[in-house]
Backbone as a ProteinNet text record, in pm:
[ID]
protein_1_A
[PRIMARY]
XXXXXXXXXXXXXXXXXXXXXXXXXXXXXXXXXXXXXXXXXXXXXXXXXXXXXXXXXXXXXXXXXXXXXXXXXXXXXXXXXXXXXXXXXXXXXXXXXXXXXXXXXXXXXXXXXXXXXXXXXXXXXXXXXXXXXXXXXXXXXXXXXXXXXXXXXXXXXXXXXXX
[TERTIARY]
12356.2	12386.5	12299.6	12300.5	12175	12180.5	12067.5	12109.9	12163	12299.5	12388.4	12337.3	12204.5	12120.4	11956.2	11938	11822.9	11708.8	11596.5	11501.2	11344.1	11218.4	11132.7	11053.9	11059.7	10944.2	11033.2	11185.9	11228.2	11262.8	11267.7	11262.4	11390.7	11486.4	11638.9	11619	11639.4	11691.9	11583	11479.5	11357.3	11440.7	11528.7	11583.6	11748.6	11806.6	11921.1	11930.5	12075.9	12155.9	12318.6	12374.3	12520	12599.1	12699	12814.4	12935.6	12998	13127.1	13156	13232.4	13245.9	13158.6	13072.2	12986.5	12840.5	12810.6	12631.5	12565.9	12471.9	12374.4	12217.4	12201.6	12078.4	12004.3	11877.1	11725.4	11696.3	11638.3	11597.3	11500.6	11360.5	11303.4	11184.9	11183.6	11108.7	11157	11300.2	11385.1	11343.8	11329.5	11291.7	11422.8	11434.7	11585	11530.7	11596.3	11579	11452.2	11325.6	11210.8	11095.9	11161.4	11051.1	11074.8	10947.9	10903.2	10906.1	10965.8	10974.3	10986.6	11106.5	11167	11301.1	11358.2	11457.7	11583.5	11655.4	11830.3	11855.1	12008.4	12046.9	12186	12226.7	12386.8	12440.3	12580.6	12689.7	12746.6	12820.6	12907.1	13001.3	13111.2	13195.4	13209.9	13191	13205.8	13406	13428.4	13607.1	13612.7	13691.8	13734	13729	13665.7	13689.1	13515.7	13424.9	13296.6	13237.8	13345.4	13234.7	13204.1	13149.4	13053.4	13137.8	13209.7	13252.1	13161	13066.8	12991.5	13094.3	13064	13116.2	13052.1	12870.3	12843.8	12686.5	12655.2	12513.4	12435.9	12348.8	12326.9	12179.1	12145.4	11979.6	11957.1	11805.3	11772	11824.9	11875.1	11888.4	11762.9	11613	11548.5	11385.3	11487.7	11389.7	11190.1	11138.4	10968.9	10911.6	10848.4	10755.7	10724.2	10752.1	10688.7	10727.4	10836	10919.4	10933	11017.8	11071.4	11192	11287.3	11431.1	11443.3	11536.9	11542.4	11469.2	11332.4	11250	11297	11360.4	11416.8	11565.7	11674.4	11798.7	11855.3	11925.1	12032.3	12165	12270.9	12334.9	12466.9	12539.1	12595.3	12767.2	12830.5	12984	12976.6	13011.6	12996.7	12868.3	12774.6	12696.4	12546.3	12488.1	12358.3	12283.4	12167.2	12009.1	11963.5	11905.9	11770.2	11661.8	11552.7	11435.5	11325.7	11273.1	11162.7	11029.3	10950.8	10846.9	10710.6	10738.4	10671.5	10723.8	10866.8	10917.6	10812	10809.7	10789.1	10860.7	10807.8	10923	10897.3	10934	10919	10771.5	10732.9	10565.1	10456.8	10499.9	10395.2	10402.7	10315.4	10325	10347.3	10427	10446.6	10414	10502.1	10517.9	10601.4	10721.6	10819.6	10937.2	11062.5	11171.1	11276.8	11367.6	11506	11651.3	11678.7	11858.1	11970	12058.9	12188.5	12331.7	12396.6	12473.9	12601.2	12745.5	12878.8	12918.3	12973.5	13014.1	13183.9	13221	13358.8	13490.4	13613.2	13681.2	13657.7	13687.1	13634.6	13535.3	13389.6	13297.3	13158.7	13225.4	13155.4	13070.1	12959.5	12888.9	12864.3	12876.6	12841	12709.5	12626.2	12502.5	12541.8	12500.2	12465.2	12361.4	12249.8	12126	12028.6	11897.9	11799.2	11675.2	11632	11540.8	11392	11286.3	11149.6	11102.6	10998.9	10862.6	10890.9	10926.7	10849.9	10740.8	10598.6	10479.5	10389.2	10505.2	10429.4	10347.2	10277.3	10134.8	10171.6	10061.4	10046.2	10061.9	10110.1	10084.6	10143.9	10219.1	10241.3	10343.5	10372.2	10513.8	10618.6	10692.6	10851.3	10891.5	10978	11079.2	11039.5	10956.8	10875.9	10998.1	11071.9	11179	11249.5	11382.1	11463.1	11550.1	11640.5	11740.5	11869	11969.7	12063.3	12157.4	12191.6	12296	12403	12500.2	12605.1	12515.7	12542.1	12434.3	12283.5	12258.7	12088.2	12021.3	11933.2	11829.8	11702.3	11621.9	11468	11408.6	11310.9	11270.8	11060.6	11030	10886.4	10786.8	10685.5	10555.6	10391.5	10424.6	10312.7	10192.3	10153.7	10020.8	10019.4	10135.5	10112.5	9957.9	9900.2	9771.4	9832.8	9730.3	9729.5	9670.4	9628.9	9553.5	9437.2	9293.8	9257.9	9145.6	9174.3	9103	9161.5	9274.6	9347.9	9432.5	9336.1	9384	9498.4	9598.4	9664	9738.5	9728.4	9773.4	9916.8	9999.8	10131.1	10266.4	10396.9	10470.6	10610.4	10657.1	10820.8	10894.9	11012.4	11044	11250.2	11228.5	11384.6	11504.6	11581.4	11632.1	11816.7	11887.8	12013.4	12095.8	12139.9	12299.4	12362.1	12380.4	12474.4	12612.7	12610.2	12749.5	12796.1
12339.8	12194.6	12153.4	12073.1	12036.6	11845.5	11747	11611.9	11574.5	11436.1	11375.7	11311.8	11257.1	11193.3	11273.8	11388.9	11418.8	11351.1	11373.6	11309.9	11350.2	11373.8	11462	11409.9	11513.3	11470.9	11398.2	11409.2	11349.8	11449.4	11539.8	11637.3	11643.3	11657.4	11668.3	11838	11830.2	11984.5	11986.6	11908	11894	11906.3	11838.7	11851.4	11899	11986.5	12018.1	12004.5	11999.5	12044.1	11992.5	12130.6	12140.6	12137.2	12031.4	12122.2	12046.9	12215	12160.4	12247.1	12134.8	12130.6	11953.7	11926.1	11833.8	11887	11874.7	11892.9	11783.8	11746.3	11639.2	11718.8	11588.1	11688.5	11585.5	11591	11483.1	11461.1	11337.8	11343.7	11268.4	11291.9	11158.6	11102.2	11155.5	11106.5	11019.1	11018.3	10909.7	10776.2	10705.5	10581.8	10499.4	10401.2	10287.1	10142.4	10075.8	9917.4	9893	9942.8	9902.4	9926.3	10078.6	10083.4	10221.5	10274.5	10407.7	10493.3	10623.3	10745.6	10634.9	10595	10533.5	10641.9	10673.8	10804.5	10805.5	10893.8	10903.1	10984.2	11006.4	11116.2	11098.2	11230.2	11249	11357.6	11339.2	11378.2	11445.7	11633.3	11612.5	11727.8	11719.2	11774.2	11946.6	12017.5	12186	12207.8	12250.2	12336.1	12419.8	12520.3	12663.7	12703.8	12688.6	12784	12831.6	12749.8	12745.3	12654.2	12557.1	12448.6	12312.1	12262.9	12078.3	11982.5	11891	11759.9	11653	11606.3	11432.3	11316.7	11316.4	11187.5	11045.7	11059.9	10950.6	10953.5	10868	10851.7	10748.4	10767.8	10685.2	10636.4	10542.7	10443.9	10394.8	10424.4	10326.7	10220.2	10106.3	9988.3	9914.8	9979.4	9850.1	9978.7	9971	10051.1	10040.6	10105.1	10053.1	10167.1	10109.1	10200.9	10325.5	10386	10566.9	10564.5	10544.4	10519.8	10648.8	10734.3	10859.8	10872.2	10793.3	10842.7	10947.3	11024.5	11179.7	11258.5	11254.4	11309.5	11477.5	11400.6	11464.4	11473.9	11524.6	11509.3	11603.8	11567.6	11620.8	11567.4	11710.4	11682.4	11749	11663.4	11683.1	11652.4	11712.6	11633.3	11542.7	11442.4	11332.9	11243.9	11247.8	11207.8	11273.1	11168.4	11215.9	11134.8	11190.9	11124.6	11140	11057.8	11066.8	10994.7	11087.9	10985.3	10936.2	10878.4	10810.1	10747.9	10876.5	10870.6	10762.7	10720.7	10595.4	10476.6	10460.1	10309.5	10233	10088.5	10020.9	9929.7	9956.6	9911.3	9803.8	9706	9523.9	9550.9	9659.2	9603.6	9701.3	9709.2	9817.9	9884.8	9857.7	9914.6	10118	10188.4	10319.3	10390.2	10290.7	10387.6	10460.7	10426.7	10553	10473.8	10546.4	10515.8	10618.9	10591.7	10684.8	10659.9	10684	10605.7	10689.8	10632.3	10702.9	10669.4	10762.9	10705.9	10774.7	10698.9	10800.5	10805.7	10944.8	11056.1	11023.1	10918.7	10903.4	11051.7	11036.3	11134.9	11151.2	11058.5	11051.8	11089.1	11140.1	11171.8	11044.4	10919.7	10815.2	10817.4	10719.4	10651	10528	10535.4	10399.6	10363	10336.5	10309.4	10287.6	10305.4	10322.7	10238	10270.2	10238.6	10273.4	10152.4	10178.3	10213.2	10323	10400.8	10362.4	10268	10290.9	10339.7	10380.9	10428.3	10332.9	10298.7	10236.6	10170.2	10283.1	10216.2	10255.4	10275.6	10258.7	10179.7	10232.1	10175.5	10224.3	10202	10211.2	10365.5	10376	10580	10681.5	10602.8	10735	10863.1	10786.9	10855.4	10952.7	10847.8	10848.8	10911.8	10956.6	11070	11162.5	11170.6	11298.1	11431.2	11444.4	11516.4	11469.8	11537.5	11507.7	11591.4	11574.2	11664.2	11563.2	11588.3	11573.9	11578.7	11596	11696.1	11605.4	11520	11463.5	11307.8	11223.9	11115.6	11103.4	11206.8	11226.4	11276.6	11225.9	11186.2	11252.2	11355.9	11347.8	11321.1	11262.2	11250	11271.3	11325.8	11360.4	11261.5	11214	11073.9	11185.8	11284.3	11370.2	11316.6	11248	11136.9	11039.2	11021	10909.3	10953.7	10833.1	10850.3	10847.3	10906.7	10924.9	10850.5	10745.3	10706.8	10784.5	10790.8	10667.9	10728.3	10856	10867.9	11001.8	11027.4	11131.5	11137.8	11109	11053.9	11167.1	11118.4	11231.1	11319.9	11290.9	11388.7	11465.9	11353.2	11350.2	11358.1	11338.8	11317.9	11337.7	11341.7	11361.7	11225	11176.3	11066	11075.7	11093.6	11140.7	10981.8	10964.4	10855.9	10851	10813.9	10850	10699.5	10741.3	10635.5	10572.4	10412.5	10363.8	10367.6	10412.1	10460.6	10555.2
1207.7	1215.8	1166.8	1085.9	1035.9	1058.8	1012	1034.1	968.4	1001.3	952.6	785.1	793.8	687.2	730.1	674.5	670.9	642.6	667.4	617.3	658.9	534.4	612.2	752.6	827.4	956.8	1075.7	1036.8	1154.4	1308.2	1282.6	1377.1	1456.9	1348.3	1425.1	1474.9	1586.4	1661.6	1787.3	1793.8	1891.5	1998.9	2043.5	2181.6	2202.6	2250.9	2285.4	2376	2424.9	2508.4	2539.5	2616.1	2649.6	2686.3	2766.3	2851.5	2840.2	2860	2808.2	2669	2605.3	2449.5	2350.4	2448.4	2398.7	2366.2	2297.3	2247.6	2213.3	2263.3	2246.6	2172	2036.8	1962.7	1952	1960.3	1950.4	1843.4	1776.4	1677.3	1664	1725.4	1782.4	1662.1	1541.1	1478.9	1382.7	1374.5	1265.9	1303.4	1130.8	1129.4	1148.4	1281.2	1259.9	1258.2	1210.2	1250.5	1182.6	1093.5	1108.3	1172.8	1263.4	1372.4	1345	1249	1233.9	1352	1367.2	1468.1	1596.3	1534.4	1684.7	1695.2	1670.8	1676.9	1736.5	1722	1718.4	1788.2	1854.9	1950	1879	1855	1822.7	1893.2	1884.5	1944.3	1897.1	1903.8	1900	1932.2	1905.4	2001.8	1927.3	2042.1	1976.1	1995.7	1890.8	1842.5	1896.9	1921.3	1959.6	1832.6	1693.6	1593.9	1573.8	1626.8	1623.9	1603.2	1504.6	1425	1545.7	1428.6	1536	1467.7	1520.8	1443.2	1522.1	1453	1473.8	1575.1	1627.8	1741.6	1763.6	1773.8	1754.2	1753.7	1699.3	1695.6	1736.2	1874.4	1900.8	1906.7	1894.1	1867	1947	2020.8	2130.5	2134.3	2269.7	2260.7	2213.4	2264.1	2205.4	2133.6	1982.4	1906.3	1932	1927.4	1960.2	1819.3	1749.9	1694.7	1762.6	1717.4	1788	1943.6	1965	2072.9	2095.3	2047	2013.3	2102.1	2121.7	2160.4	2100.1	2196.6	2135	2181.4	2213	2254	2329.1	2449	2491.9	2580.4	2576.3	2600.4	2726.9	2789.9	2963.2	2922.2	2944.9	2940.9	3083.5	3134.6	3257.4	3253.5	3233.6	3209.8	3148.4	3168.1	3135.6	3102.9	3158.1	3158.2	3085.4	2995.2	2931.2	2920.8	2914.4	2961.4	2848.4	2808.4	2694.9	2717.7	2659.3	2669.6	2583.9	2605.1	2513.3	2533	2541.1	2632	2560.3	2429.8	2429.7	2401.2	2412.5	2420.5	2541.5	2472.9	2587.9	2759.6	2790.7	2939.7	2935.7	3050.7	3076.3	3096.8	3156.8	3255.9	3166.3	3088.4	2990	2875.1	2756.6	2690.2	2689.9	2591.9	2588.4	2729.4	2809.5	2939.7	2948.5	2864.7	2834.9	2941.1	2857.8	2909.7	2967.3	3040.8	2992.2	3032.1	2916	2960.3	2994.1	3044.4	3096	3022	2923.9	2915.5	2971.6	2951.8	2999.3	2864.5	2854.6	2682	2730.3	2636.4	2660.6	2629.1	2627.9	2618.2	2430.3	2350.3	2195.8	2145.9	2239.1	2193.5	2208.1	2183.2	2220.2	2350.5	2310.2	2425.1	2511.5	2576.4	2657	2748.3	2736	2809.3	2972.1	3042.6	3182.8	3234.8	3202.9	3264.6	3201.7	3241.8	3137.1	3289.6	3266.1	3339	3284.3	3459	3385.6	3537.3	3529.5	3606.9	3685.7	3855.1	3991.8	3941.3	3928.8	3915.2	3798.2	3710.3	3557.5	3520.7	3457	3344	3204.1	3108.7	2981.4	2973.3	2913.1	2814.1	2944.9	3063.6	3165.4	3102.8	2965	2909.9	2987	3060.3	3124.3	3003.3	3035.8	2949.2	2905.6	2879.2	2773.8	2837.7	2955.3	2985.3	3076.6	3024.7	3105.6	3207.6	3316	3358.9	3415.7	3470.2	3458.2	3548.6	3683.5	3740.5	3808.8	3785.7	3860.1	3861.4	3947	3909.9	4003.5	3956.2	4002.2	3840.9	3814.8	3728.1	3748.3	3649.6	3677.1	3565.9	3532.2	3450.4	3458.8	3376.7	3313.7	3346.5	3389.1	3315.1	3322.9	3195	3213.2	3221.6	3207	3186	3296.1	3416.7	3532.2	3581.1	3630	3691	3846.2	3948.5	4037.3	4113.4	4202.2	4271.4	4339.7	4360.2	4293.7	4189.1	4152.4	4012.4	3959.8	3974.9	3946.1	3813	3675.4	3516.2	3521.6	3451.2	3372.6	3429.8	3587.9	3676.3	3670.1	3637.8	3584.9	3710.9	3696.6	3797.2	3734	3830.8	3774.9	3929.5	3871.4	3905.2	3927.1	4056.7	4057.9	4067.5	3998.6	4014.4	4045.9	4084.6	4144	4073.5	3979.7	3926.5	4020.7	3996.9	4095.7	3999.5	3935.6	3851.6	3838.1
[MASK]
+++++++++++++++++++++++++++++++++++++++++++++++++++++++++++++++++++++++++++++++++++++++++++++++++++++++++++++++++++++++++++++++++++++++++++++++++++++++++++++++++++

């Protein structure tokens, strides 16, 4: 597979996840909506003959300059998690965000939830890694600071989806 519309330094394939006959491919450095390196994620249906058909192109709901949407992806059944480790949260610049989508039977995706660190601060980088299993999602914040002075100690946040 190659990017549907390739570009220099878009980083197609940096992250990959597969569940059943659905493949998710992150392209975290793509330029979108005037936001350089805001990122994108693609969904493919895997066919019995070994080919893959593009079914959805997902852009960040809130593209941020160097937000890196799609840096990490995870799939489990109809759940897709996408990390954007430098996107702005409602509380801090570049705190990072993780998104949870429902993948529909036709291969499209609907946003279910936007996840941010409950104690997030600037440059925590939530969404650097994501994992999903059923309604459980875990995401890494590798630069999270622990009090009182454990800078960049890192952390993982476990979320349980309400859907």
